[in-house]
Amino acid sequence: MTMTFAAEWLNLLFRWAHLVVGIGWIGTSFYFIALDLSLRKREGMREGVYGTAWEVHGGGFYHVEKFTVAPAYLPQDLIWYKWEAYLTWVTGFALLVVQYYFNASSYLIDVNKLQMLPSEAVLISVLSLVAGWFIYDGLCRSPIGRSTPLLALCVFALIMAASYMFTQVFSGRGALIHVGAFIGTIMAVNVFGLIIPNQKKIVASLLRGEAPDPKLGQMGKQRSVHNNYLTLPVLLMMVSNHYPMLTGHPQAWLLVGLVLLMGGMVRHFLNRHEAGDPLNRYWWSLPIAALGFAVALVMTAPRDFSGGEAVSDATALTLIRSHCAACHAATPAHEGFTDAPKGIHLETLAELRRYADQVMAQSVLSDAMPLGNETGMTPEQREELGRWIARNK
């Protein structure tokens, strides 16, 4: 069994597991926020109950109560929702290791941005994820955390600063996947480091016959809401490596800001709708999301390569054989592949015509390919390839 074959299976298994547990975490997060927003005051509620909700699903009816702080007693079969979050981060980090740390030279490092060793790139990655959590947590615990709008603005600025740093240090793919990992780490440690510990403190107080500290629940609720609003942006960041128009954009960090804006506004609209608020109190969030999308469309609009001096077939063939065929061949020469990625071969002009749109997206309109620009493909060469494709595809 070759190392490449083993790494492919590890990648697949970790990706599968990450998807499964991630669905569980996102599902419970969305459900409990929706439940919290749907609670209503009703006649005959028990003492200490904040609100109740009636729900129907799968042919059955459910009656759910939420206590202002906690009930006077707890049953033995209390259900905790935590492993979905923990395992989402663990499998996500394992996938980061297999995909980006083990192949740092190809997927994480771009020599045109910053010359560094794989070990240095991995160190920057780990330290940035750790630092991101501590800065975020410090903001939440500071006086800034008492103002929701101000805290939201500061967290937005923190993610934008991290995005800019990642795009200056890592490859396009590596940068945006690290934005996702940066946000995902904040979300997971919110659960592991604050929400669950605070809930355990509340349970311990009840078992001792003491009244729990209401601030513990308030802090947990704040972080839970943060996780809810960050979910849509982090999901897009996690699939961004399939879209070179994002990862290969020269201002990718600004696109991250637009994704945060769009995702946050859509989530806000859904939350307020689930809360039953009048439409005139939250309708504005969708136009803001649409405006962000329009700006993203303009920023990522493809260039026109139909003008300029014609490029010969010989030049185009030399370009793809020099910069593409090491991986995209019947027998790849690149040590990281046993088969051509996505089954795309680029050894002849006929194959270049067949996959012209993919080559244009990956290697002309962006610098996503070659991986890590290992072959040193220049902007002038990308321009030449674009002109040939525009006239010959």
Short mmCIF file of N, CA and C in Angstrom, two decimals, residues 238-358:
data_model
loop_
_atom_site.label_atom_id
_atom_site.label_comp_id
_atom_site.label_asym_id
_atom_site.label_seq_id
_atom_site.Cartn_x
_atom_site.Cartn_y
_atom_site.Cartn_z
N MET A 238 -15.69 26.12 4.02
CA MET A 238 -15.25 24.72 3.99
C MET A 238 -15.34 24.09 2.61
N VAL A 239 -16.20 24.62 1.74
CA VAL A 239 -16.28 24.07 0.38
C VAL A 239 -15.64 24.99 -0.64
N SER A 240 -14.98 26.05 -0.17
CA SER A 240 -14.43 27.07 -1.07
C SER A 240 -13.36 26.54 -2.00
N ASN A 241 -12.65 25.47 -1.59
CA ASN A 241 -11.55 25.00 -2.45
C ASN A 241 -12.05 24.40 -3.76
N HIS A 242 -13.35 24.24 -3.91
CA HIS A 242 -13.92 23.79 -5.18
C HIS A 242 -14.20 24.97 -6.12
N TYR A 243 -13.97 26.19 -5.66
CA TYR A 243 -14.35 27.37 -6.44
C TYR A 243 -13.18 28.35 -6.54
N PRO A 244 -12.36 28.18 -7.58
CA PRO A 244 -11.19 29.04 -7.74
C PRO A 244 -11.53 30.51 -7.91
N MET A 245 -12.77 30.83 -8.33
CA MET A 245 -13.16 32.24 -8.43
C MET A 245 -13.10 32.91 -7.06
N LEU A 246 -13.18 32.10 -5.99
CA LEU A 246 -13.04 32.62 -4.63
C LEU A 246 -11.60 32.49 -4.15
N THR A 247 -11.07 31.26 -4.18
CA THR A 247 -9.74 31.04 -3.62
C THR A 247 -8.64 31.71 -4.41
N GLY A 248 -8.83 31.86 -5.73
CA GLY A 248 -7.80 32.46 -6.56
C GLY A 248 -7.95 33.94 -6.78
N HIS A 249 -8.95 34.54 -6.15
CA HIS A 249 -9.16 35.97 -6.36
C HIS A 249 -8.10 36.78 -5.62
N PRO A 250 -7.56 37.82 -6.25
CA PRO A 250 -6.51 38.60 -5.59
C PRO A 250 -6.97 39.32 -4.33
N GLN A 251 -8.27 39.55 -4.20
CA GLN A 251 -8.83 40.16 -2.97
C GLN A 251 -9.78 39.17 -2.29
N ALA A 252 -9.32 37.94 -2.15
CA ALA A 252 -10.17 36.91 -1.57
C ALA A 252 -10.64 37.28 -0.16
N TRP A 253 -9.83 38.00 0.58
CA TRP A 253 -10.21 38.37 1.95
C TRP A 253 -11.41 39.30 1.96
N LEU A 254 -11.56 40.12 0.91
CA LEU A 254 -12.76 40.96 0.82
C LEU A 254 -13.99 40.12 0.50
N LEU A 255 -13.81 39.07 -0.30
CA LEU A 255 -14.91 38.16 -0.58
C LEU A 255 -15.36 37.46 0.70
N VAL A 256 -14.40 37.16 1.59
CA VAL A 256 -14.75 36.58 2.89
C VAL A 256 -15.69 37.52 3.65
N GLY A 257 -15.38 38.82 3.61
CA GLY A 257 -16.25 39.79 4.27
C GLY A 257 -17.66 39.77 3.71
N LEU A 258 -17.77 39.64 2.39
CA LEU A 258 -19.09 39.59 1.76
C LEU A 258 -19.83 38.31 2.15
N VAL A 259 -19.10 37.20 2.26
CA VAL A 259 -19.71 35.95 2.68
C VAL A 259 -20.23 36.06 4.12
N LEU A 260 -19.44 36.68 4.99
CA LEU A 260 -19.88 36.91 6.37
C LEU A 260 -21.16 37.75 6.40
N LEU A 261 -21.18 38.78 5.58
CA LEU A 261 -22.35 39.67 5.52
C LEU A 261 -23.57 38.91 5.00
N MET A 262 -23.40 38.20 3.88
CA MET A 262 -24.54 37.47 3.30
C MET A 262 -25.06 36.39 4.25
N GLY A 263 -24.14 35.58 4.78
CA GLY A 263 -24.55 34.50 5.67
C GLY A 263 -25.22 35.02 6.93
N GLY A 264 -24.64 36.08 7.51
CA GLY A 264 -25.21 36.64 8.73
C GLY A 264 -26.59 37.22 8.51
N MET A 265 -26.79 37.91 7.39
CA MET A 265 -28.08 38.52 7.11
C MET A 265 -29.16 37.47 6.82
N VAL A 266 -28.80 36.44 6.07
CA VAL A 266 -29.77 35.38 5.80
C VAL A 266 -30.14 34.66 7.09
N ARG A 267 -29.15 34.38 7.93
CA ARG A 267 -29.42 33.73 9.21
C ARG A 267 -30.31 34.62 10.08
N HIS A 268 -30.07 35.93 10.08
CA HIS A 268 -30.88 36.85 10.88
C HIS A 268 -32.33 36.84 10.40
N PHE A 269 -32.52 36.84 9.08
CA PHE A 269 -33.88 36.81 8.53
C PHE A 269 -34.60 35.54 8.99
N LEU A 270 -33.93 34.39 8.89
CA LEU A 270 -34.56 33.13 9.28
C LEU A 270 -34.85 33.10 10.78
N ASN A 271 -33.93 33.60 11.58
CA ASN A 271 -34.13 33.61 13.03
C ASN A 271 -35.33 34.46 13.42
N ARG A 272 -35.41 35.67 12.86
CA ARG A 272 -36.52 36.57 13.22
C ARG A 272 -37.84 36.05 12.69
N HIS A 273 -37.80 35.36 11.55
CA HIS A 273 -39.03 34.75 11.02
C HIS A 273 -39.50 33.64 11.96
N GLU A 274 -38.56 32.82 12.44
CA GLU A 274 -38.91 31.75 13.35
C GLU A 274 -39.40 32.29 14.69
N ALA A 275 -38.93 33.48 15.05
CA ALA A 275 -39.37 34.10 16.30
C ALA A 275 -40.77 34.69 16.18
N GLY A 276 -41.27 34.79 14.95
CA GLY A 276 -42.61 35.35 14.75
C GLY A 276 -42.65 36.87 14.76
N ASP A 277 -41.51 37.51 14.55
CA ASP A 277 -41.48 38.98 14.51
C ASP A 277 -42.23 39.49 13.29
N PRO A 278 -42.80 40.68 13.37
CA PRO A 278 -43.42 41.28 12.18
C PRO A 278 -42.38 41.47 11.08
N LEU A 279 -42.77 41.25 9.84
CA LEU A 279 -41.83 41.31 8.72
C LEU A 279 -41.17 42.68 8.61
N ASN A 280 -41.86 43.74 9.00
CA ASN A 280 -41.30 45.09 8.86
C ASN A 280 -40.14 45.35 9.81
N ARG A 281 -39.85 44.40 10.71
CA ARG A 281 -38.74 44.57 11.65
C ARG A 281 -37.45 43.91 11.17
N TYR A 282 -37.54 43.05 10.12
CA TYR A 282 -36.33 42.35 9.69
C TYR A 282 -36.22 42.16 8.19
N TRP A 283 -37.14 42.72 7.42
CA TRP A 283 -37.12 42.53 5.96
C TRP A 283 -35.84 43.03 5.33
N TRP A 284 -35.24 44.05 5.94
CA TRP A 284 -34.07 44.72 5.39
C TRP A 284 -32.85 43.80 5.28
N SER A 285 -32.84 42.68 6.05
CA SER A 285 -31.66 41.82 6.06
C SER A 285 -31.45 41.13 4.71
N LEU A 286 -32.53 40.77 4.01
CA LEU A 286 -32.37 40.12 2.71
C LEU A 286 -31.84 41.06 1.63
N PRO A 287 -32.32 42.30 1.53
CA PRO A 287 -31.71 43.22 0.56
C PRO A 287 -30.22 43.45 0.82
N ILE A 288 -29.81 43.49 2.09
CA ILE A 288 -28.39 43.65 2.39
C ILE A 288 -27.61 42.43 1.90
N ALA A 289 -28.16 41.23 2.12
CA ALA A 289 -27.51 40.02 1.62
C ALA A 289 -27.44 40.03 0.10
N ALA A 290 -28.51 40.49 -0.54
CA ALA A 290 -28.52 40.56 -2.01
C ALA A 290 -27.49 41.56 -2.52
N LEU A 291 -27.33 42.67 -1.82
CA LEU A 291 -26.32 43.66 -2.20
C LEU A 291 -24.92 43.06 -2.10
N GLY A 292 -24.67 42.32 -1.02
CA GLY A 292 -23.38 41.66 -0.87
C GLY A 292 -23.12 40.67 -1.99
N PHE A 293 -24.16 39.95 -2.40
CA PHE A 293 -24.03 38.99 -3.50
C PHE A 293 -23.74 39.71 -4.81
N ALA A 294 -24.40 40.85 -5.03
CA ALA A 294 -24.17 41.61 -6.27
C ALA A 294 -22.72 42.10 -6.34
N VAL A 295 -22.20 42.56 -5.22
CA VAL A 295 -20.80 43.02 -5.18
C VAL A 295 -19.87 41.85 -5.47
N ALA A 296 -20.17 40.67 -4.91
CA ALA A 296 -19.34 39.48 -5.15
C ALA A 296 -19.37 39.09 -6.62
N LEU A 297 -20.53 39.21 -7.26
CA LEU A 297 -20.63 38.90 -8.70
C LEU A 297 -19.75 39.83 -9.52
N VAL A 298 -19.77 41.11 -9.19
CA VAL A 298 -18.95 42.08 -9.92
C VAL A 298 -17.47 41.79 -9.70
N MET A 299 -17.09 41.48 -8.46
CA MET A 299 -15.69 41.24 -8.15
C MET A 299 -15.15 40.00 -8.85
N THR A 300 -16.00 38.99 -9.04
CA THR A 300 -15.53 37.72 -9.60
C THR A 300 -15.86 37.57 -11.09
N ALA A 301 -16.37 38.63 -11.72
CA ALA A 301 -16.72 38.55 -13.15
C ALA A 301 -15.48 38.18 -13.97
N PRO A 302 -15.61 37.23 -14.92
CA PRO A 302 -14.46 36.79 -15.72
C PRO A 302 -13.96 37.86 -16.68
N ARG A 303 -12.66 37.84 -16.94
CA ARG A 303 -12.05 38.78 -17.89
C ARG A 303 -12.23 38.28 -19.31
N ASP A 304 -12.10 39.20 -20.26
CA ASP A 304 -12.20 38.86 -21.68
C ASP A 304 -10.79 38.71 -22.25
N PHE A 305 -10.48 37.52 -22.82
CA PHE A 305 -9.17 37.25 -23.38
C PHE A 305 -9.19 37.18 -24.91
N SER A 306 -10.28 37.61 -25.51
CA SER A 306 -10.41 37.46 -26.96
C SER A 306 -9.51 38.41 -27.75
N GLY A 307 -9.08 39.50 -27.13
CA GLY A 307 -8.21 40.45 -27.82
C GLY A 307 -6.74 40.10 -27.66
N GLY A 308 -5.87 40.94 -28.17
CA GLY A 308 -4.44 40.75 -28.03
C GLY A 308 -3.85 39.85 -29.09
N GLU A 309 -2.56 39.66 -29.02
CA GLU A 309 -1.82 38.89 -30.01
C GLU A 309 -2.17 37.40 -29.91
N ALA A 310 -2.32 36.76 -31.06
CA ALA A 310 -2.65 35.34 -31.10
C ALA A 310 -1.50 34.51 -30.53
N VAL A 311 -1.86 33.40 -29.87
CA VAL A 311 -0.88 32.49 -29.28
C VAL A 311 -0.87 31.20 -30.11
N SER A 312 0.30 30.73 -30.48
CA SER A 312 0.42 29.56 -31.34
C SER A 312 0.07 28.28 -30.60
N ASP A 313 -0.27 27.25 -31.39
CA ASP A 313 -0.56 25.94 -30.81
C ASP A 313 0.66 25.40 -30.08
N ALA A 314 1.83 25.62 -30.64
CA ALA A 314 3.06 25.11 -30.04
C ALA A 314 3.29 25.72 -28.65
N THR A 315 3.00 27.02 -28.52
CA THR A 315 3.17 27.69 -27.23
C THR A 315 2.17 27.15 -26.21
N ALA A 316 0.92 26.97 -26.63
CA ALA A 316 -0.10 26.44 -25.73
C ALA A 316 0.26 25.04 -25.28
N LEU A 317 0.75 24.22 -26.21
CA LEU A 317 1.12 22.85 -25.87
C LEU A 317 2.29 22.82 -24.89
N THR A 318 3.25 23.69 -25.11
CA THR A 318 4.40 23.78 -24.20
C THR A 318 3.94 24.19 -22.80
N LEU A 319 2.97 25.11 -22.73
CA LEU A 319 2.48 25.59 -21.43
C LEU A 319 1.82 24.47 -20.63
N ILE A 320 0.93 23.71 -21.27
CA ILE A 320 0.23 22.68 -20.50
C ILE A 320 1.16 21.51 -20.15
N ARG A 321 2.12 21.23 -21.01
CA ARG A 321 3.05 20.14 -20.69
C ARG A 321 4.02 20.56 -19.59
N SER A 322 4.30 21.83 -19.51
CA SER A 322 5.22 22.33 -18.48
C SER A 322 4.55 22.52 -17.13
N HIS A 323 3.27 22.91 -17.15
CA HIS A 323 2.61 23.31 -15.90
C HIS A 323 1.41 22.46 -15.49
N CYS A 324 0.92 21.59 -16.38
CA CYS A 324 -0.28 20.82 -16.07
C CYS A 324 -0.07 19.31 -16.09
N ALA A 325 0.73 18.84 -17.05
CA ALA A 325 0.81 17.41 -17.33
C ALA A 325 1.47 16.59 -16.23
N ALA A 326 2.20 17.22 -15.33
CA ALA A 326 2.82 16.45 -14.24
C ALA A 326 1.77 15.75 -13.39
N CYS A 327 0.61 16.39 -13.24
CA CYS A 327 -0.49 15.79 -12.48
C CYS A 327 -1.58 15.25 -13.41
N HIS A 328 -1.91 16.02 -14.45
CA HIS A 328 -3.02 15.67 -15.33
C HIS A 328 -2.50 14.88 -16.54
N ALA A 329 -2.16 13.63 -16.23
CA ALA A 329 -1.62 12.74 -17.27
C ALA A 329 -2.11 11.33 -17.02
N ALA A 330 -2.00 10.48 -18.03
CA ALA A 330 -2.39 9.08 -17.87
C ALA A 330 -1.59 8.43 -16.75
N THR A 331 -0.32 8.80 -16.65
CA THR A 331 0.55 8.34 -15.56
C THR A 331 1.20 9.57 -14.93
N PRO A 332 0.59 10.15 -13.89
CA PRO A 332 1.12 11.39 -13.30
C PRO A 332 2.55 11.23 -12.80
N ALA A 333 3.36 12.25 -13.07
CA ALA A 333 4.73 12.25 -12.56
C ALA A 333 4.80 12.82 -11.14
N HIS A 334 3.77 13.57 -10.75
CA HIS A 334 3.74 14.17 -9.42
C HIS A 334 3.57 13.08 -8.36
N GLU A 335 4.38 13.13 -7.33
CA GLU A 335 4.38 12.08 -6.31
C GLU A 335 3.09 12.04 -5.49
N GLY A 336 2.31 13.11 -5.55
CA GLY A 336 1.09 13.16 -4.74
C GLY A 336 -0.11 12.51 -5.39
N PHE A 337 0.01 12.06 -6.64
CA PHE A 337 -1.14 11.51 -7.34
C PHE A 337 -0.79 10.19 -8.02
N THR A 338 -1.70 9.24 -7.92
CA THR A 338 -1.58 7.98 -8.66
C THR A 338 -2.43 8.02 -9.93
N ASP A 339 -3.44 8.89 -9.92
CA ASP A 339 -4.31 9.09 -11.09
C ASP A 339 -4.51 10.59 -11.28
N ALA A 340 -4.83 10.98 -12.49
CA ALA A 340 -5.05 12.39 -12.79
C ALA A 340 -6.22 12.92 -11.97
N PRO A 341 -6.06 14.06 -11.27
CA PRO A 341 -7.16 14.64 -10.49
C PRO A 341 -8.41 14.84 -11.36
N LYS A 342 -9.54 14.35 -10.84
CA LYS A 342 -10.85 14.46 -11.51
C LYS A 342 -10.86 13.78 -12.88
N GLY A 343 -9.86 12.95 -13.16
CA GLY A 343 -9.80 12.26 -14.44
C GLY A 343 -9.49 13.15 -15.63
N ILE A 344 -8.97 14.35 -15.37
CA ILE A 344 -8.67 15.31 -16.44
C ILE A 344 -7.23 15.13 -16.91
N HIS A 345 -7.07 14.86 -18.19
CA HIS A 345 -5.75 14.74 -18.80
C HIS A 345 -5.48 15.98 -19.65
N LEU A 346 -4.27 16.51 -19.51
CA LEU A 346 -3.89 17.71 -20.26
C LEU A 346 -2.50 17.49 -20.87
N GLU A 347 -2.46 16.59 -21.84
CA GLU A 347 -1.19 16.30 -22.51
C GLU A 347 -1.21 16.66 -23.99
N THR A 348 -2.41 16.92 -24.51
CA THR A 348 -2.53 17.26 -25.94
C THR A 348 -3.43 18.48 -26.10
N LEU A 349 -3.38 19.07 -27.30
CA LEU A 349 -4.24 20.22 -27.59
C LEU A 349 -5.72 19.81 -27.60
N ALA A 350 -6.00 18.59 -28.05
CA ALA A 350 -7.38 18.12 -28.05
C ALA A 350 -7.92 18.05 -26.62
N GLU A 351 -7.09 17.61 -25.71
CA GLU A 351 -7.51 17.55 -24.30
C GLU A 351 -7.65 18.96 -23.72
N LEU A 352 -6.79 19.87 -24.12
CA LEU A 352 -6.89 21.25 -23.67
C LEU A 352 -8.21 21.86 -24.13
N ARG A 353 -8.60 21.59 -25.38
CA ARG A 353 -9.89 22.09 -25.88
C ARG A 353 -11.05 21.48 -25.08
N ARG A 354 -10.93 20.20 -24.80
CA ARG A 354 -12.01 19.50 -24.09
C ARG A 354 -12.22 20.08 -22.70
N TYR A 355 -11.14 20.41 -22.02
CA TYR A 355 -11.24 20.90 -20.64
C TYR A 355 -10.91 22.40 -20.56
N ALA A 356 -11.17 23.11 -21.63
CA ALA A 356 -10.80 24.53 -21.70
C ALA A 356 -11.44 25.36 -20.59
N ASP A 357 -12.72 25.12 -20.31
CA ASP A 357 -13.40 25.91 -19.27
C ASP A 357 -12.78 25.70 -17.90
N GLN A 358 -12.44 24.42 -17.61
CA GLN A 358 -11.82 24.14 -16.30
C GLN A 358 -10.44 24.77 -16.21
#
